[in-house]
């Protein structure tokens, strides 16, 4: 019954969350359960990944109803990679949370919400059913909403309202699109949809549906011109929460885009051109936004937007190599963006500031830690041979190859501005001399923490930095993986066969 | 070979972990690394001078075709020897120069990182490995320029240099991507011989623009030169090593390496000649106006780099020979002068040329080194510089176009360079010793021996040019030019035009030195033109760009949720409308739709009224209540279509949502009507269009034949297999039980959230982010 393994990453998080609810007010117990549980989750995810990578796609039918009538769960290389990355990120975040999140918040269900969120992410990655995907999105949006409002002040709630409104709008569009799709095909199983959608006479209607999906997922992925909720909300919650959001939330939108626009809808020229233009403008807008920010966390938020452009650009070009570049970027981005916000958290703990002009002196005070934090920062920039560099080769080459000079220009522009803002940040926060100023009473400074707490702050960053270094220096393995995923996205027959079986023929009424 | 190239990376990794070891006097031991490498590379001279090209291949990322393919030919050997040789001297020098710096271990770390990167770059036979190393040199340069990190000027200089070289780097990546696309290989040696493919390719211009931007930013060519004088904020060993001897020549290396592929084309040659020519004259002129020793040397370095680019642009074998010789000449004398400047700065505390004089009395060996360097720099026999300058003049004279004009440019440049070398190498040592420097003494031997070695080398090569000729110059040139004519480096060519030009250069230069003294007035005069300088223009462009970025960002990210929603909906509407009218055929058949009952009509009326009420209500509370009514109406619709269970769920969710909304709204400021009539009309129109489009879509879908497979399966099997008589129930709890379970969890999570919203009130101290 190896295929039941698929659901374990989901169920395990559910179990964790429920167990944590039993210890609602016992923070210490919660911390222990959460961190050790997250370690187990990484092991489970790694095992599942290993299984799928070696043996091929696994499928599971909920309630044992034959597809396409029940709900199917599918673990292919793409989804298990995402689950693995999500588990690693969440492990880092749980550890980081255990010392940075205030007790008051921990006493109001912080950890259970976190594990519900991770459960939602894992579910979304593993499901093979479009409506089930919608339901997982609900889990994600509601638990992230709980997260973003938890013990919030005015600015946090204001951000939350924008976040919720636009994401909810996205969900409505998504649901409308599913309704239309169901009306057209009578099916919700994604593998089944792939076949049925081709048999529809009115392909114009299919394209309209594709637009709905594009905009719905586009909002969640924070692409141009649908990203507004992100820079307005991501800087408001605590660093650990922002880290999960930055690393994983927009990525689940991207995952859904990549999945639906390879499996269900094969992009036509119009969609491809549209996506490429959107990608370029996302890169430009995100870069320009990051350029003007003086608030560290806002700048990071804009960088999230900016870098979505690379992945979307890969989708827009829709060749195996471009998709491989996009997937590689996605893998890199999940780890590095989570880490980036954790770094932001430590920078705040050291300086007590989020405003870059007021920071300084980190390099002189903590040279070793600074160099550690330089790893994610420069990986983000894509300084070769760190992780962000590799996918750009693929993307750049494909952009020139397919004659998308606009996109190549935008890729250069986005990379350049990222470089600029990160070295500026480095110079301000790390190099500049710290102006002696009074310590703020409500900030718990890094310098005053006992070593055990420092360990939980630095440990997660070290973990994610090592993963980043591995992605960069061991690029060979990641490239093989992303090539395989890209090949599977381009040739969906393997996926469809795994779900529906070889003998499956579509019988029309 | 892999170990040789990567040894610096290993040191860079070890130094931060080794604790105090490399902060102590033991740091001098690190000198052994570049020295060993130097000897190692020397051992390749016999093979390379026989015309062999050595290849070393190590796998790294084979799936992408990116591997450590190292290639050792004359050109890379020339650079490798320079990098390791001068590297060894700089390492030795540093151990004394920086001995009191608490960051000495980090300094060596960055320096080693740089050395490896630079070695890797000149040895790479693979486009993308070359790029990787290229970028690493920029990064290590960034850290080294900003080494004195609490100094604002250092940080600024580091940022400017990184921004410019980084920008060039991205263009290089683009250029490489195109080159790889065209040739289908990443290996440079495999591309050789396919030069014509490029020259006829429509993208040729794009490629060379990318290459030029990369090379010109890296090698500080006009108008990107201004980062280099700023980079002099770095400690002197860095200025010596990176910013005069090696890194800034990376651009030259790149251009030379790709000359066989991309060169010999009118655009290529003319651009290089014009840019190089402007740079050498412009920078040489600036170098005579400065009075800070390092600034003088910075500008004369830029000028020398311009000369190299210019020689590459001439594009014939003679020019390449001159270039190869000049690379060596320049590295030797400029290293000497920089190292001396460092010592002067270290011992006297000033670099102001007007305050330094007579130091020969206390620092004789340095004065000798300086004198030797000046000989080479000014091209006075019997130095190697003389050989080099002769070659340059004969190369310009043999140019096919504008020979006279460019020869004059070269002569003028050399005159200025001679002048500035006198300032840097002779002025501080000549004349009377001011009393304030009476107590100045010789530094540690580790500091004065390196410049002396460099200075002597410049003369030894001059007297015995054959030492360099066959071993290194000829192989280097043969890597650039298709055919190398027979040539011999020699001091004495007999009386000819070239000798005459040399004589003019030397005489006019010395006269200039005697007459013209650097002072503030010249600098002030020059500053009048500051607003036209590339540096100011770049600053202006940057300002404009920032303005644009602010405008663009504020325009999009304006903070108004209603505008965001409007943008999203408009975007979707435009796309839908475009698709609806271009591809989808509107064909709606209303006969299929069943007639309405009176109850349905009533509910619809309530629905519409509540929608309008929600939109027009001046109070948030009332609007939310109206939203609740809308939700309940939908429940009723569910009931009409015999789905009571759905209605129940909807009812619960709806109630909960209203409560959640109320809680959030409760904390928002009072409702104020911001919009005017016009805006509301606009919003109404967009809403109507959007609503109509979605309605049309729904109707059209309704019109399409439906696939009943799933429905049939549920109908047939709900009792037979799932043992339930109510199909909807069975779907909810069995066929799609997973969805239901998750929705229950969604409800639980919302309950958790509501609880926290209601109960959790943080005080000021707990709200830290």
mmCIF file of N, CA and C in Angstrom, chain A residues 53-89:
data_model
loop_
_atom_site.group_PDB
_atom_site.id
_atom_site.type_symbol
_atom_site.label_atom_id
_atom_site.label_comp_id
_atom_site.label_asym_id
_atom_site.label_seq_id
_atom_site.Cartn_x
_atom_site.Cartn_y
_atom_site.Cartn_z
ATOM 1 N N UNK A 53 10.780 9.738 -7.202
ATOM 2 C CA UNK A 53 11.881 10.034 -8.107
ATOM 3 C C UNK A 53 12.459 8.737 -8.664
ATOM 4 N N UNK A 54 12.489 7.720 -7.819
ATOM 5 C CA UNK A 54 13.058 6.444 -8.259
ATOM 6 C C UNK A 54 12.057 5.572 -9.008
ATOM 7 N N UNK A 55 10.832 5.533 -8.482
ATOM 8 C CA UNK A 55 9.884 4.532 -8.977
ATOM 9 C C UNK A 55 8.839 5.100 -9.919
ATOM 10 N N UNK A 56 8.739 6.404 -10.017
ATOM 11 C CA UNK A 56 7.725 6.971 -10.891
ATOM 12 C C UNK A 56 6.507 7.435 -10.116
ATOM 13 N N UNK A 57 5.540 7.947 -10.888
ATOM 14 C CA UNK A 57 4.382 8.610 -10.284
ATOM 15 C C UNK A 57 3.548 7.653 -9.443
ATOM 16 N N UNK A 58 3.106 8.148 -8.290
ATOM 17 C CA UNK A 58 2.188 7.388 -7.444
ATOM 18 C C UNK A 58 0.829 8.062 -7.493
ATOM 19 N N UNK A 59 -0.229 7.256 -7.467
ATOM 20 C CA UNK A 59 -1.556 7.865 -7.371
ATOM 21 C C UNK A 59 -2.338 7.167 -6.280
ATOM 22 N N UNK A 60 -3.281 7.910 -5.716
ATOM 23 C CA UNK A 60 -4.128 7.332 -4.681
ATOM 24 C C UNK A 60 -5.548 7.838 -4.872
ATOM 25 N N UNK A 61 -6.526 6.952 -4.740
ATOM 26 C CA UNK A 61 -7.912 7.373 -4.896
ATOM 27 C C UNK A 61 -8.554 7.440 -3.512
ATOM 28 N N UNK A 62 -9.011 8.643 -3.159
ATOM 29 C CA UNK A 62 -9.648 8.782 -1.850
ATOM 30 C C UNK A 62 -10.923 7.944 -1.834
ATOM 31 N N UNK A 63 -11.104 7.179 -0.785
ATOM 32 C CA UNK A 63 -12.285 6.336 -0.663
ATOM 33 C C UNK A 63 -12.316 5.223 -1.693
ATOM 34 N N UNK A 64 -11.227 5.071 -2.384
ATOM 35 C CA UNK A 64 -11.102 4.008 -3.384
ATOM 36 C C UNK A 64 -12.126 4.097 -4.504
ATOM 37 N N UNK A 65 -12.595 5.299 -4.786
ATOM 38 C CA UNK A 65 -13.496 5.461 -5.934
ATOM 39 C C UNK A 65 -12.662 5.626 -7.188
ATOM 40 N N UNK A 66 -13.045 4.867 -8.194
ATOM 41 C CA UNK A 66 -12.206 4.889 -9.393
ATOM 42 C C UNK A 66 -12.199 6.287 -10.031
ATOM 43 N N UNK A 67 -11.112 6.688 -10.569
ATOM 44 C CA UNK A 67 -11.079 7.985 -11.238
ATOM 45 C C UNK A 67 -11.917 7.899 -12.512
ATOM 46 N N UNK A 68 -12.541 8.937 -12.961
ATOM 47 C CA UNK A 68 -12.463 10.306 -12.435
ATOM 48 C C UNK A 68 -13.575 10.640 -11.441
ATOM 49 N N UNK A 69 -14.171 9.616 -10.789
ATOM 50 C CA UNK A 69 -15.373 9.933 -10.008
ATOM 51 C C UNK A 69 -15.060 10.358 -8.580
ATOM 52 N N UNK A 70 -13.996 9.828 -8.043
ATOM 53 C CA UNK A 70 -13.632 10.248 -6.691
ATOM 54 C C UNK A 70 -12.580 11.339 -6.732
ATOM 55 N N UNK A 71 -11.905 11.506 -5.615
ATOM 56 C CA UNK A 71 -10.829 12.494 -5.579
ATOM 57 C C UNK A 71 -9.498 11.761 -5.677
ATOM 58 N N UNK A 72 -8.698 12.194 -6.617
ATOM 59 C CA UNK A 72 -7.421 11.529 -6.838
ATOM 60 C C UNK A 72 -6.282 12.358 -6.240
ATOM 61 N N UNK A 73 -5.348 11.664 -5.637
ATOM 62 C CA UNK A 73 -4.116 12.343 -5.215
ATOM 63 C C UNK A 73 -2.976 11.811 -6.067
ATOM 64 N N UNK A 74 -2.159 12.707 -6.541
ATOM 65 C CA UNK A 74 -1.083 12.307 -7.441
ATOM 66 C C UNK A 74 0.243 12.842 -6.912
ATOM 67 N N UNK A 75 1.206 11.972 -6.796
ATOM 68 C CA UNK A 75 2.540 12.423 -6.407
ATOM 69 C C UNK A 75 3.468 12.188 -7.587
ATOM 70 N N UNK A 76 3.784 13.261 -8.287
ATOM 71 C CA UNK A 76 4.808 13.133 -9.329
ATOM 72 C C UNK A 76 6.033 13.931 -8.884
ATOM 73 N N UNK A 77 7.030 13.983 -9.726
ATOM 74 C CA UNK A 77 8.278 14.631 -9.315
ATOM 75 C C UNK A 77 8.031 16.084 -8.891
ATOM 76 N N UNK A 78 7.177 16.770 -9.651
ATOM 77 C CA UNK A 78 6.915 18.184 -9.366
ATOM 78 C C UNK A 78 6.284 18.351 -7.983
ATOM 79 N N UNK A 79 5.186 17.590 -7.750
ATOM 80 C CA UNK A 79 4.477 17.817 -6.492
ATOM 81 C C UNK A 79 5.311 17.389 -5.292
ATOM 82 N N UNK A 80 6.040 16.279 -5.419
ATOM 83 C CA UNK A 80 6.815 15.849 -4.252
ATOM 84 C C UNK A 80 7.985 16.791 -3.987
ATOM 85 N N UNK A 81 8.538 17.366 -5.050
ATOM 86 C CA UNK A 81 9.586 18.363 -4.827
ATOM 87 C C UNK A 81 9.035 19.536 -4.032
ATOM 88 N N UNK A 82 7.865 19.966 -4.429
ATOM 89 C CA UNK A 82 7.258 21.099 -3.734
ATOM 90 C C UNK A 82 6.986 20.745 -2.271
ATOM 91 N N UNK A 83 6.491 19.531 -2.033
ATOM 92 C CA UNK A 83 6.206 19.119 -0.658
ATOM 93 C C UNK A 83 7.493 19.102 0.160
ATOM 94 N N UNK A 84 8.538 18.584 -0.455
ATOM 95 C CA UNK A 84 9.818 18.518 0.255
ATOM 96 C C UNK A 84 10.310 19.927 0.614
ATOM 97 N N UNK A 85 10.245 20.831 -0.373
ATOM 98 C CA UNK A 85 10.711 22.193 -0.109
ATOM 99 C C UNK A 85 9.857 22.863 0.956
ATOM 100 N N UNK A 86 8.543 22.621 0.867
ATOM 101 C CA UNK A 86 7.651 23.219 1.865
ATOM 102 C C UNK A 86 7.997 22.714 3.257
ATOM 103 N N UNK A 87 8.326 21.415 3.365
ATOM 104 C CA UNK A 87 8.640 20.871 4.688
ATOM 105 C C UNK A 87 9.931 21.484 5.226
ATOM 106 N N UNK A 88 10.921 21.638 4.349
ATOM 107 C CA UNK A 88 12.181 22.211 4.810
ATOM 108 C C UNK A 88 11.962 23.648 5.276
ATOM 109 N N UNK A 89 11.248 24.414 4.448
ATOM 110 C CA UNK A 89 10.971 25.799 4.826
ATOM 111 C C UNK A 89 10.227 25.862 6.143
#
